[in-house]
mmCIF file of C-alpha atoms in Angstrom:
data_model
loop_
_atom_site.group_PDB
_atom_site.id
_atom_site.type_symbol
_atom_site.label_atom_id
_atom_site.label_comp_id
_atom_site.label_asym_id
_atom_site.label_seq_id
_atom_site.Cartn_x
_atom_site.Cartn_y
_atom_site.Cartn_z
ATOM 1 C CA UNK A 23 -26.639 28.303 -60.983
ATOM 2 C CA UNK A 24 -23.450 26.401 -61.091
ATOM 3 C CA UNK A 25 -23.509 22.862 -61.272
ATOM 4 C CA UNK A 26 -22.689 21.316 -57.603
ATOM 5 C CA UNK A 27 -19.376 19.400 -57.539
ATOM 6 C CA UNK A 28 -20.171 15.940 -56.072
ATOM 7 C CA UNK A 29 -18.811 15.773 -52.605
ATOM 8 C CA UNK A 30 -16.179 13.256 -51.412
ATOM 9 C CA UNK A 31 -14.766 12.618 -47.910
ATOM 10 C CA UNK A 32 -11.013 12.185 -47.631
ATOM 11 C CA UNK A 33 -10.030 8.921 -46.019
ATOM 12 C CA UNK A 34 -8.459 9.950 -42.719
ATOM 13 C CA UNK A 35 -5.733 7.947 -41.486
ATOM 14 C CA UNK A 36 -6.930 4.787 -38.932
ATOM 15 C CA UNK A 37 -5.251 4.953 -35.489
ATOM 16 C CA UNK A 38 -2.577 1.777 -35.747
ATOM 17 C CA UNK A 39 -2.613 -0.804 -33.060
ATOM 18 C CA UNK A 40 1.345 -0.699 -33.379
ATOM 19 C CA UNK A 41 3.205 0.511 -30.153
ATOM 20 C CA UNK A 42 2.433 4.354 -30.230
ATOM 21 C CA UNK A 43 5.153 6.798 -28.937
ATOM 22 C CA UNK A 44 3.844 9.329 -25.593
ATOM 23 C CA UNK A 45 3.598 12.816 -26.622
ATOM 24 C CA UNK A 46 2.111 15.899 -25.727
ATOM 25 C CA UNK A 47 -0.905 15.620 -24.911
ATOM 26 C CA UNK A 48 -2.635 18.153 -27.571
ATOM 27 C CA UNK A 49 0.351 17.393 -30.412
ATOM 28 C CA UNK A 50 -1.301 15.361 -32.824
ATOM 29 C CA UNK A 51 -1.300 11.461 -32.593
ATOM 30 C CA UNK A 52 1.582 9.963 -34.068
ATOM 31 C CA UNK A 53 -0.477 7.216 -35.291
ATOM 32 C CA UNK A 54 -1.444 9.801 -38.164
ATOM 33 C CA UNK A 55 -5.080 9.711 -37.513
ATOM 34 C CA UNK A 56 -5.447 13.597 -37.746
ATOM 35 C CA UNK A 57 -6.649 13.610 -34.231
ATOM 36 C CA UNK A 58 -4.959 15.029 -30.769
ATOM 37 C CA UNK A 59 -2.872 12.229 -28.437
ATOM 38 C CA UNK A 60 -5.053 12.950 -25.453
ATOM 39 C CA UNK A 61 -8.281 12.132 -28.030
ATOM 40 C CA UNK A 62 -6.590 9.057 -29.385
ATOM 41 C CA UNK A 63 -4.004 6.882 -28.130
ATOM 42 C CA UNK A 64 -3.628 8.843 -25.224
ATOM 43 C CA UNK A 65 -7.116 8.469 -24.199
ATOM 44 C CA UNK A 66 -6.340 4.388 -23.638
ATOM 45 C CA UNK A 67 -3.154 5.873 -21.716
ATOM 46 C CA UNK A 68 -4.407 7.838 -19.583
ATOM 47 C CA UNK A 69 -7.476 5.487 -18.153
ATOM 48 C CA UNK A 70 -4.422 2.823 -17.110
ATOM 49 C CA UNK A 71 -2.501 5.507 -15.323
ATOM 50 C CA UNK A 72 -5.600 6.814 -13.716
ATOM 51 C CA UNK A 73 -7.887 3.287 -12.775
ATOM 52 C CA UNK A 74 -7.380 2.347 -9.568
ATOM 53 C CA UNK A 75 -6.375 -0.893 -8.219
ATOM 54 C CA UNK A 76 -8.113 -1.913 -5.294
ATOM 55 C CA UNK A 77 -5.409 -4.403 -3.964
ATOM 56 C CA UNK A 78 -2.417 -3.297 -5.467
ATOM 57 C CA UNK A 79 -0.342 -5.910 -3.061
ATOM 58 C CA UNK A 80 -2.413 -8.402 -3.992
ATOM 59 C CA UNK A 81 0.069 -11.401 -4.827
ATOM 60 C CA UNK A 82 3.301 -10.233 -3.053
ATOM 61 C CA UNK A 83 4.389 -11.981 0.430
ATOM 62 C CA UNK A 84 2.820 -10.544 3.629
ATOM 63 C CA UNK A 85 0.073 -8.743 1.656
ATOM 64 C CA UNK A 86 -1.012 -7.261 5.091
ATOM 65 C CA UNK A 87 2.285 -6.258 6.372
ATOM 66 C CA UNK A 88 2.329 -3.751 3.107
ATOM 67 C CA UNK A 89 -0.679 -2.471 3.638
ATOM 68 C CA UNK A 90 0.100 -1.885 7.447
ATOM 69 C CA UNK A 91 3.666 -0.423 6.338
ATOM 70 C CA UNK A 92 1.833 1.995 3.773
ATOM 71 C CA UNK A 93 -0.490 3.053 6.299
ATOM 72 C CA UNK A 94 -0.339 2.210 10.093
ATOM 73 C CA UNK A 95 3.468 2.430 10.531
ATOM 74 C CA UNK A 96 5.697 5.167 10.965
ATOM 75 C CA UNK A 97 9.068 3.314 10.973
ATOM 76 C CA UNK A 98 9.872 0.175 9.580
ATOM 77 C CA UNK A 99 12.142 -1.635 6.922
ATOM 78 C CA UNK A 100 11.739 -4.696 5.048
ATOM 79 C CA UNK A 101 14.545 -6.767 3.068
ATOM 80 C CA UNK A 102 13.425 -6.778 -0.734
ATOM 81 C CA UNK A 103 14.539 -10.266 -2.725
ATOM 82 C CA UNK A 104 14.507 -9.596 -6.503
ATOM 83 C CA UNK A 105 13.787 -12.086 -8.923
ATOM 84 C CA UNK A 106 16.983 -13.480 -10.281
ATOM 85 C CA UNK A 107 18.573 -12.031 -7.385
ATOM 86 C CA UNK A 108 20.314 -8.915 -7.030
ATOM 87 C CA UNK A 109 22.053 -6.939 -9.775
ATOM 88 C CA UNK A 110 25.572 -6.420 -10.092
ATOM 89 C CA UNK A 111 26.813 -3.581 -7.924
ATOM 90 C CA UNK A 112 23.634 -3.711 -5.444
ATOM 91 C CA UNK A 113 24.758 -5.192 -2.174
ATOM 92 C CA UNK A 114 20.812 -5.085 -0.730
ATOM 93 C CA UNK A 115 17.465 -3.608 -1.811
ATOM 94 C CA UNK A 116 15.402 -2.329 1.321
ATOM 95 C CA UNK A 117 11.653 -1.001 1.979
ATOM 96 C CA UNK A 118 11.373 1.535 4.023
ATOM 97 C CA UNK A 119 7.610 3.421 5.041
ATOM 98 C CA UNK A 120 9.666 6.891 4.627
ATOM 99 C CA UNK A 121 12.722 8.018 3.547
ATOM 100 C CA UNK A 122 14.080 11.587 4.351
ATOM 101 C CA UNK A 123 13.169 14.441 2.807
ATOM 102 C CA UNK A 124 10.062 12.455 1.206
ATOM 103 C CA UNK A 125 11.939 10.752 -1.620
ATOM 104 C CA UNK A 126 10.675 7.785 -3.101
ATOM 105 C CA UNK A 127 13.955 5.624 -3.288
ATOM 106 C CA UNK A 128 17.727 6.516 -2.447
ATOM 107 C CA UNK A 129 20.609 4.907 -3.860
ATOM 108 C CA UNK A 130 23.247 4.993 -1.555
ATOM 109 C CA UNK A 131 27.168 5.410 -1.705
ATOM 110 C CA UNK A 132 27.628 1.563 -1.149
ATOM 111 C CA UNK A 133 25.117 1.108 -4.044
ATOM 112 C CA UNK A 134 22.383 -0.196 -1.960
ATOM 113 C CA UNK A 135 19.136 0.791 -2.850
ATOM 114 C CA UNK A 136 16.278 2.396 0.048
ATOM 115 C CA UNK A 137 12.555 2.251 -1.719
ATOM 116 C CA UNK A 138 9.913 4.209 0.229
ATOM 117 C CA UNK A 139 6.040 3.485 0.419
ATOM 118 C CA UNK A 140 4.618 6.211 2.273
ATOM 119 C CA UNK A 141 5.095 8.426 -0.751
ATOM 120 C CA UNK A 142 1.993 10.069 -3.006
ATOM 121 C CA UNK A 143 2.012 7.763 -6.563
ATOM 122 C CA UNK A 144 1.171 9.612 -9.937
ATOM 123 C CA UNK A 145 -1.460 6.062 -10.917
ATOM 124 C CA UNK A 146 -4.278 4.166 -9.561
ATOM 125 C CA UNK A 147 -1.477 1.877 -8.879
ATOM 126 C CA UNK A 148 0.800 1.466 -6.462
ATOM 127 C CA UNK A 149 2.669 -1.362 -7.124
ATOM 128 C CA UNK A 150 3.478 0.085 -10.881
ATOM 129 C CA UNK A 151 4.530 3.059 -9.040
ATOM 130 C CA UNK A 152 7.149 1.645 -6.987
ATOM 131 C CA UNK A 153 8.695 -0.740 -9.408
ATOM 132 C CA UNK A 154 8.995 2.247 -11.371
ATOM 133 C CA UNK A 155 10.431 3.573 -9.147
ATOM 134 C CA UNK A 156 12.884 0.694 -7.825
ATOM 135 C CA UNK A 157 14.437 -0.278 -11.670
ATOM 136 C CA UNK A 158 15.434 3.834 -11.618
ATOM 137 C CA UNK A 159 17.031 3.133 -8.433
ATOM 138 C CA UNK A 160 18.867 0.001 -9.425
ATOM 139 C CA UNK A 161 20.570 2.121 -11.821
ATOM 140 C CA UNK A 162 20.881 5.012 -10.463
ATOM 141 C CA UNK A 163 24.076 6.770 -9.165
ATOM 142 C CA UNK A 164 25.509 5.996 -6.272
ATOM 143 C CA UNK A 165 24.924 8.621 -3.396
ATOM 144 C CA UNK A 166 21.445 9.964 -5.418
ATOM 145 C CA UNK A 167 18.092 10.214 -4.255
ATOM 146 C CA UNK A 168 15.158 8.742 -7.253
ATOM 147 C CA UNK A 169 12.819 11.707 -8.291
ATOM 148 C CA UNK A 170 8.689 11.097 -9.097
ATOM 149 C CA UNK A 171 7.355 10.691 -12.174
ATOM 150 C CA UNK A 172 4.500 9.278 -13.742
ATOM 151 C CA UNK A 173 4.831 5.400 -14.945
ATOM 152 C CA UNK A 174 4.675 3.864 -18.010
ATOM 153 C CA UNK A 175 0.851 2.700 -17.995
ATOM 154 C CA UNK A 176 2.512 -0.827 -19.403
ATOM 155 C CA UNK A 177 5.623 -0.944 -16.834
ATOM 156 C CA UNK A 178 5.867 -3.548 -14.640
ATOM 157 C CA UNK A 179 4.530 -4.070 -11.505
ATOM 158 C CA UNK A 180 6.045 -5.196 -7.785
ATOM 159 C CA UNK A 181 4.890 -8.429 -8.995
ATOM 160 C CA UNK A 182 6.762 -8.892 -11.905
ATOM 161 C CA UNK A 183 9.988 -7.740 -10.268
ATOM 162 C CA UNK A 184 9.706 -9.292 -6.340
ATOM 163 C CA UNK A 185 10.667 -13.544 -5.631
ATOM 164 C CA UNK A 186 7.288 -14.839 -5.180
ATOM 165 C CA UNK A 187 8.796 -17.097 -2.715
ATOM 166 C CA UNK A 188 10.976 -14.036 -1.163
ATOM 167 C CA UNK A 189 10.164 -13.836 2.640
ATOM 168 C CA UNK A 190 8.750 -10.359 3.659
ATOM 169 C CA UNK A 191 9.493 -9.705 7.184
ATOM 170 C CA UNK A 192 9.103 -6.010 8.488
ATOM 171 C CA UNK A 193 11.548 -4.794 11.256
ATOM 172 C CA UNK A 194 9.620 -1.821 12.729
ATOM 173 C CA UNK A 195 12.375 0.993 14.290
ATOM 174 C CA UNK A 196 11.608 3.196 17.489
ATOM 175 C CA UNK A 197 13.101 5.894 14.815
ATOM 176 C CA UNK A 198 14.070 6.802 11.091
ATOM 177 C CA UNK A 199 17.902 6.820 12.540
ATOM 178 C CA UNK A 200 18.202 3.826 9.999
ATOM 179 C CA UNK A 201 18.059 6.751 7.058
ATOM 180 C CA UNK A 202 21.717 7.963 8.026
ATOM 181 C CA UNK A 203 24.545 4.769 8.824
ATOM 182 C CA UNK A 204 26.695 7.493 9.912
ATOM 183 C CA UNK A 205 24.710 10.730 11.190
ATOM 184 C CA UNK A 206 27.486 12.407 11.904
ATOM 185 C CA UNK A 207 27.691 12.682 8.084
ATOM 186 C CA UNK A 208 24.559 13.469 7.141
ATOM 187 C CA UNK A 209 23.270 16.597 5.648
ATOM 188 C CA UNK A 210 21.480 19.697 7.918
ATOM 189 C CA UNK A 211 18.542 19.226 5.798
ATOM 190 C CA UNK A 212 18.954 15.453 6.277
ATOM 191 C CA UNK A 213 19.082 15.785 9.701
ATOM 192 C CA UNK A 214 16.285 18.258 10.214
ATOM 193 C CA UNK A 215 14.215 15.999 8.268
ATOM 194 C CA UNK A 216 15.004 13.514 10.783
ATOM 195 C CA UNK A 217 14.114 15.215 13.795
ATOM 196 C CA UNK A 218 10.680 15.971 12.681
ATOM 197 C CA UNK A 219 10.002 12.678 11.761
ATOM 198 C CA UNK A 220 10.901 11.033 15.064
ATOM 199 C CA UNK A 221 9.224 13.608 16.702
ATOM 200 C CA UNK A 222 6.068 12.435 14.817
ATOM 201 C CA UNK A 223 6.605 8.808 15.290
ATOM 202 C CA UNK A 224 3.933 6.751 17.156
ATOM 203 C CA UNK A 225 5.517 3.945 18.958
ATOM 204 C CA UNK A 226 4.198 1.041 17.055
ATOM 205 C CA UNK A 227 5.337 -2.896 18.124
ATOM 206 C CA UNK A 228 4.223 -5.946 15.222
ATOM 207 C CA UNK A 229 2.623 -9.082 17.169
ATOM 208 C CA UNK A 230 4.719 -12.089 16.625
ATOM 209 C CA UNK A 231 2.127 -14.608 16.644
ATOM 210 C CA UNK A 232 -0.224 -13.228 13.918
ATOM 211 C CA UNK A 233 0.534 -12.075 10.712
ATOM 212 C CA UNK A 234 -0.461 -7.892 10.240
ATOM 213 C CA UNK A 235 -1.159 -7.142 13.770
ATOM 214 C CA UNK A 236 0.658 -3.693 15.143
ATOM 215 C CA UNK A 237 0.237 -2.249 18.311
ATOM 216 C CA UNK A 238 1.000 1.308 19.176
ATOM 217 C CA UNK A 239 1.227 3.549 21.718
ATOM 218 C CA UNK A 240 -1.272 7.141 22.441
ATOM 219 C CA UNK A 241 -1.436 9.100 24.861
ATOM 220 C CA UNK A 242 -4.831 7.918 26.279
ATOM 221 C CA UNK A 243 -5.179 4.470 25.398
ATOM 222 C CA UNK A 244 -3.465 1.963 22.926
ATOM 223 C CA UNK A 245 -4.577 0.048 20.425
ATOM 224 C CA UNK A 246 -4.217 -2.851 18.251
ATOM 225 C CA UNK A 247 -4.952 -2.458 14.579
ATOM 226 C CA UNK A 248 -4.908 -5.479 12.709
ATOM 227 C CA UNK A 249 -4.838 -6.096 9.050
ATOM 228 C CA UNK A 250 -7.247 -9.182 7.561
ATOM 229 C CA UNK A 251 -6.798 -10.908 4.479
ATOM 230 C CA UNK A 252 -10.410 -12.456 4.591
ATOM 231 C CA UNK A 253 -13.158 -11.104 2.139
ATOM 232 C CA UNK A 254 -14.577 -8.241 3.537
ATOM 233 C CA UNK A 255 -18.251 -9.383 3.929
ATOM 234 C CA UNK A 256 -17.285 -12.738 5.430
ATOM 235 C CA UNK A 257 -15.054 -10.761 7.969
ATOM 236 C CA UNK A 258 -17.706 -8.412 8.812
ATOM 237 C CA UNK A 259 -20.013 -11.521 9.149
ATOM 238 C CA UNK A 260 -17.644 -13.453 11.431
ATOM 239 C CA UNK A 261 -17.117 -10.698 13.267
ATOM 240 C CA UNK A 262 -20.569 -9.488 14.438
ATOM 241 C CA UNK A 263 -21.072 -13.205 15.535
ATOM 242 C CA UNK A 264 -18.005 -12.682 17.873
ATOM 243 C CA UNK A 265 -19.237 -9.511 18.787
ATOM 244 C CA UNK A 266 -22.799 -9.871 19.765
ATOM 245 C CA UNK A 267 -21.367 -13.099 21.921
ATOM 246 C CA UNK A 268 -19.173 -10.685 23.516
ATOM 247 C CA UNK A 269 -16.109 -12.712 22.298
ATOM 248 C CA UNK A 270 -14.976 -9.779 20.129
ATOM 249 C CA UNK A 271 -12.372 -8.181 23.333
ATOM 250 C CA UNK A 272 -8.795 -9.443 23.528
ATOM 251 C CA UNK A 273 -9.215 -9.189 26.991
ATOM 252 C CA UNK A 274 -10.439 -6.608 29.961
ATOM 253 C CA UNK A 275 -10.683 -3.634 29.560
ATOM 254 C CA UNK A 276 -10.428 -4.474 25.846
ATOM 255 C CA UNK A 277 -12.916 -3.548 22.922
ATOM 256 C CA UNK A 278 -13.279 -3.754 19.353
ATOM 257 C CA UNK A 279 -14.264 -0.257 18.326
ATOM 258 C CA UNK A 280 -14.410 -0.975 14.509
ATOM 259 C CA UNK A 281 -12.672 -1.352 11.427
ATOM 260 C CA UNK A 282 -11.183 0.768 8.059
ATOM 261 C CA UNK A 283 -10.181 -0.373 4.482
ATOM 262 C CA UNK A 284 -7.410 -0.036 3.016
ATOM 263 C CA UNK A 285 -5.666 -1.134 -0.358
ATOM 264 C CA UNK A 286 -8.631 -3.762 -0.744
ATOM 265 C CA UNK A 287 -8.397 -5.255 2.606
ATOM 266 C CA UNK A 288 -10.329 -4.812 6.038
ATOM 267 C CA UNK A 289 -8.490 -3.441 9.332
ATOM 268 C CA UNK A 290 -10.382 -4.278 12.943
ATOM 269 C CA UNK A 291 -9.353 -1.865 15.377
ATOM 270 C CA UNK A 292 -9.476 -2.113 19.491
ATOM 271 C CA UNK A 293 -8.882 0.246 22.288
ATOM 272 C CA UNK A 294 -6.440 -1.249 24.500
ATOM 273 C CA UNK A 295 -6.134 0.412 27.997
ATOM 274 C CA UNK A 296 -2.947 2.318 28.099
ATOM 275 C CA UNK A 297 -1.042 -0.166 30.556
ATOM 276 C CA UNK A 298 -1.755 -3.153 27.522
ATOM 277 C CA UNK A 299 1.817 -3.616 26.167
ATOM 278 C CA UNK A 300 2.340 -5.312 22.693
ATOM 279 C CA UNK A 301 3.517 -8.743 24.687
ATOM 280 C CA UNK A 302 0.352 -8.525 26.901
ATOM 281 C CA UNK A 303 -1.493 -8.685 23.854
ATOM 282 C CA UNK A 304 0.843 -11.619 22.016
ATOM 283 C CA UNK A 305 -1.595 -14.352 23.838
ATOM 284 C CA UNK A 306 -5.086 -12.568 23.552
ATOM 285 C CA UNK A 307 -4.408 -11.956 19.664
ATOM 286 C CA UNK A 308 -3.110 -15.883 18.883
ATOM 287 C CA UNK A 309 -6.650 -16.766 20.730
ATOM 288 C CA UNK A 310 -8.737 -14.242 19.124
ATOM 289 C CA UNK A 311 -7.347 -15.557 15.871
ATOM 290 C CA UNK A 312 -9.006 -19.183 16.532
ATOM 291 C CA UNK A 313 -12.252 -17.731 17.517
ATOM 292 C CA UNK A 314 -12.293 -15.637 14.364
ATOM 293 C CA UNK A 315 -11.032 -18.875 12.285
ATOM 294 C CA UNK A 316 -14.518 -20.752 13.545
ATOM 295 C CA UNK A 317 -16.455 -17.693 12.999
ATOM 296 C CA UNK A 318 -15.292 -17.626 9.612
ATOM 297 C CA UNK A 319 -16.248 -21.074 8.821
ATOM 298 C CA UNK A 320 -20.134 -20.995 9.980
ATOM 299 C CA UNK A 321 -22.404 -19.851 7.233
ATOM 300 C CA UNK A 322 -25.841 -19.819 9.308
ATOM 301 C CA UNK A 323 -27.747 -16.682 8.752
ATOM 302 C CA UNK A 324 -26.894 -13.801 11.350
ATOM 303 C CA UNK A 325 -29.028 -13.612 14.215
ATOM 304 C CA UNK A 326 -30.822 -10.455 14.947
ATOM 305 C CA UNK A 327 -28.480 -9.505 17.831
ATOM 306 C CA UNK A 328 -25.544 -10.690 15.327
ATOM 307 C CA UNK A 329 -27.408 -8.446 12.255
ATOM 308 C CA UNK A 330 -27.025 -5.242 15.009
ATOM 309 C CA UNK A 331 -23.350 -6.007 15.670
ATOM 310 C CA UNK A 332 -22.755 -6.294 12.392
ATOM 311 C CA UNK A 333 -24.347 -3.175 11.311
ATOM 312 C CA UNK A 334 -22.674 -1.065 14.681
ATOM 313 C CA UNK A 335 -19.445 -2.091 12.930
ATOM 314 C CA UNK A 336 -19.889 -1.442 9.698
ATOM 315 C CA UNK A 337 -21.466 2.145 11.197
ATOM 316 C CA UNK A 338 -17.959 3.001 12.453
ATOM 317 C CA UNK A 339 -16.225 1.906 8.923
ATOM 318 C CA UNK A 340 -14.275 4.013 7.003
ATOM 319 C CA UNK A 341 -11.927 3.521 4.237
ATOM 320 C CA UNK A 342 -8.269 5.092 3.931
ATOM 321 C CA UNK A 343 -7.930 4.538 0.611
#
């Protein structure tokens, strides 16, 4: 029998820790490790673009009022300070829930820039998403809607690119007329888009003496939905001892039905009977909030008629994202 050759294992190349370029995702690594990008360095890649961040606004001014503009509101704008201030050639930056035809930012023929939030994101995160999005829209072309795409998984975030002390301050719209300065100029597609869309829209009003409270308007009743910044547990605590005191209403005929999460936060929701405007409510709400501010402080164990509250609301819980 022939004499076995000794066997020897080639050295394969060790993935680098230098910055790896994005390629295909079965092209081989071009780290030279032998191996496929979506087995190597992509495989890092991929779990940041896909891990979700359970408070993405976490950070930014009037945490609430983004979660309520991503969610509850149909049409509203917000005034966007940049740190360092606005670039050269970009008279404002604006938020706006949607923009027509679903795109996720517009620059306009004056060079300001629209940035929606009501749009589907390619990550776990949101805020990544959008400040993708928004530095593509700072230099975009005049008169040229931003497409989707996936972000860098080590872009920056909202965070990094928003004045921390910027003042976020939603104006919420009867309409999405605020899409088109000039409808008369706008596009048939344009204005199609904006016909359905105010056909859709719920009248919604924001309280003025609590932060991320928005009424709207249904055909059988209205409500009040009202996002919290509180930890969710202590909420749902405070809460319950509200409820089973029957302190929980913001007045007669009033009741709070339950609550959703969304974006890491907890939103309380009443019926309102239909003839409850938004400025009925303005009183009610700025009282409610003291009750709920003693609630919150008292750690004594729930009662048992405070335990069934508790679990009646977190029964009718359900979580938008």
């Amino acid at each position: 029998m022939a004499k076995k050759r000794p066997q020897t294992t080639a050295r394969r190349p060790q993935p680098s820790d230098q910055e790896v370029p994005v390629v295909g995702a079965r092209e081989p690594c071009p780290c030279g490790s032998g191996r496929r990008y979506k087995a190597c360095h992509g495989r890092a890649a991929a779990h940041a673009v896909t891990e979700l961040v359970q408070r993405p606004f976490e950070g930014l001014a009037g945490e609430g009022d983004w979660v309520a503009l991503r969610e509850l509101v149909p049409a509203a704008t917000a005034a966007l300070p940049l740190k360092g201030g606005l670039p050269e050639g970009v008279p404002s930056v604006t938020l706006a829930t949607v923009l027509p035809m679903a795109w996720p930012a517009l620059r306009r023929d004056d060079g300001s820039v629209l940035l929606g939030l009501q749009n589907d994101t390619a990550s776990g995160d949101i805020s990544r998403d959008l400040a993708d999005t928004l530095r593509r829209a700072l230099v975009a072309e005049p008169g040229t809607p931003v497409q989707a795409r996936r972000a860098p998984a080590d872009g920056p975030r909202l965070q990094d690119l928003l004045d921390p002390e910027g003042v976020f301050e939603p104006v919420v719209h009867t309409g999405f007329e605020f899409w088109v300065p000039e409808a008369e100029n706008a596009t048939p597609d344009v204005t199609a888009s904006l016909e359905r869309a105010n056909a859709a829209a719920v009248p919604t009003v924001r309280l003025q003496g609590v932060d991320g409270a928005y009424w709207c308007e249904t055909p059988d009743k209205n409500h009040l939905r009202w996002v919290m910044p509180y930890p969710e547990e202590q909420l749902l605590d405070a809460l319950a001892r509200l409820h089973a005191d029957g302190r929980s209403g913001l007045g007669e005929g009033t009741r709070l039905v339950g609550s959703f999460r969304a974006h890491g936060l907890t939103v309380p929701v009443w019926d309102l009977p239909s003839g409850v405007t938004a400025d009925d409510i303005e009183k009610p709400a700025t009282e409610f909030a003291e009750r709920l501010t003693a609630a919150l402080a008292t750690d004594e164990p729930l009662t048992t008629a405070e335990r069934r509250a508790r679990g009646g609301l977190t029964n009718r819980q359900v979580t938008l994202s």
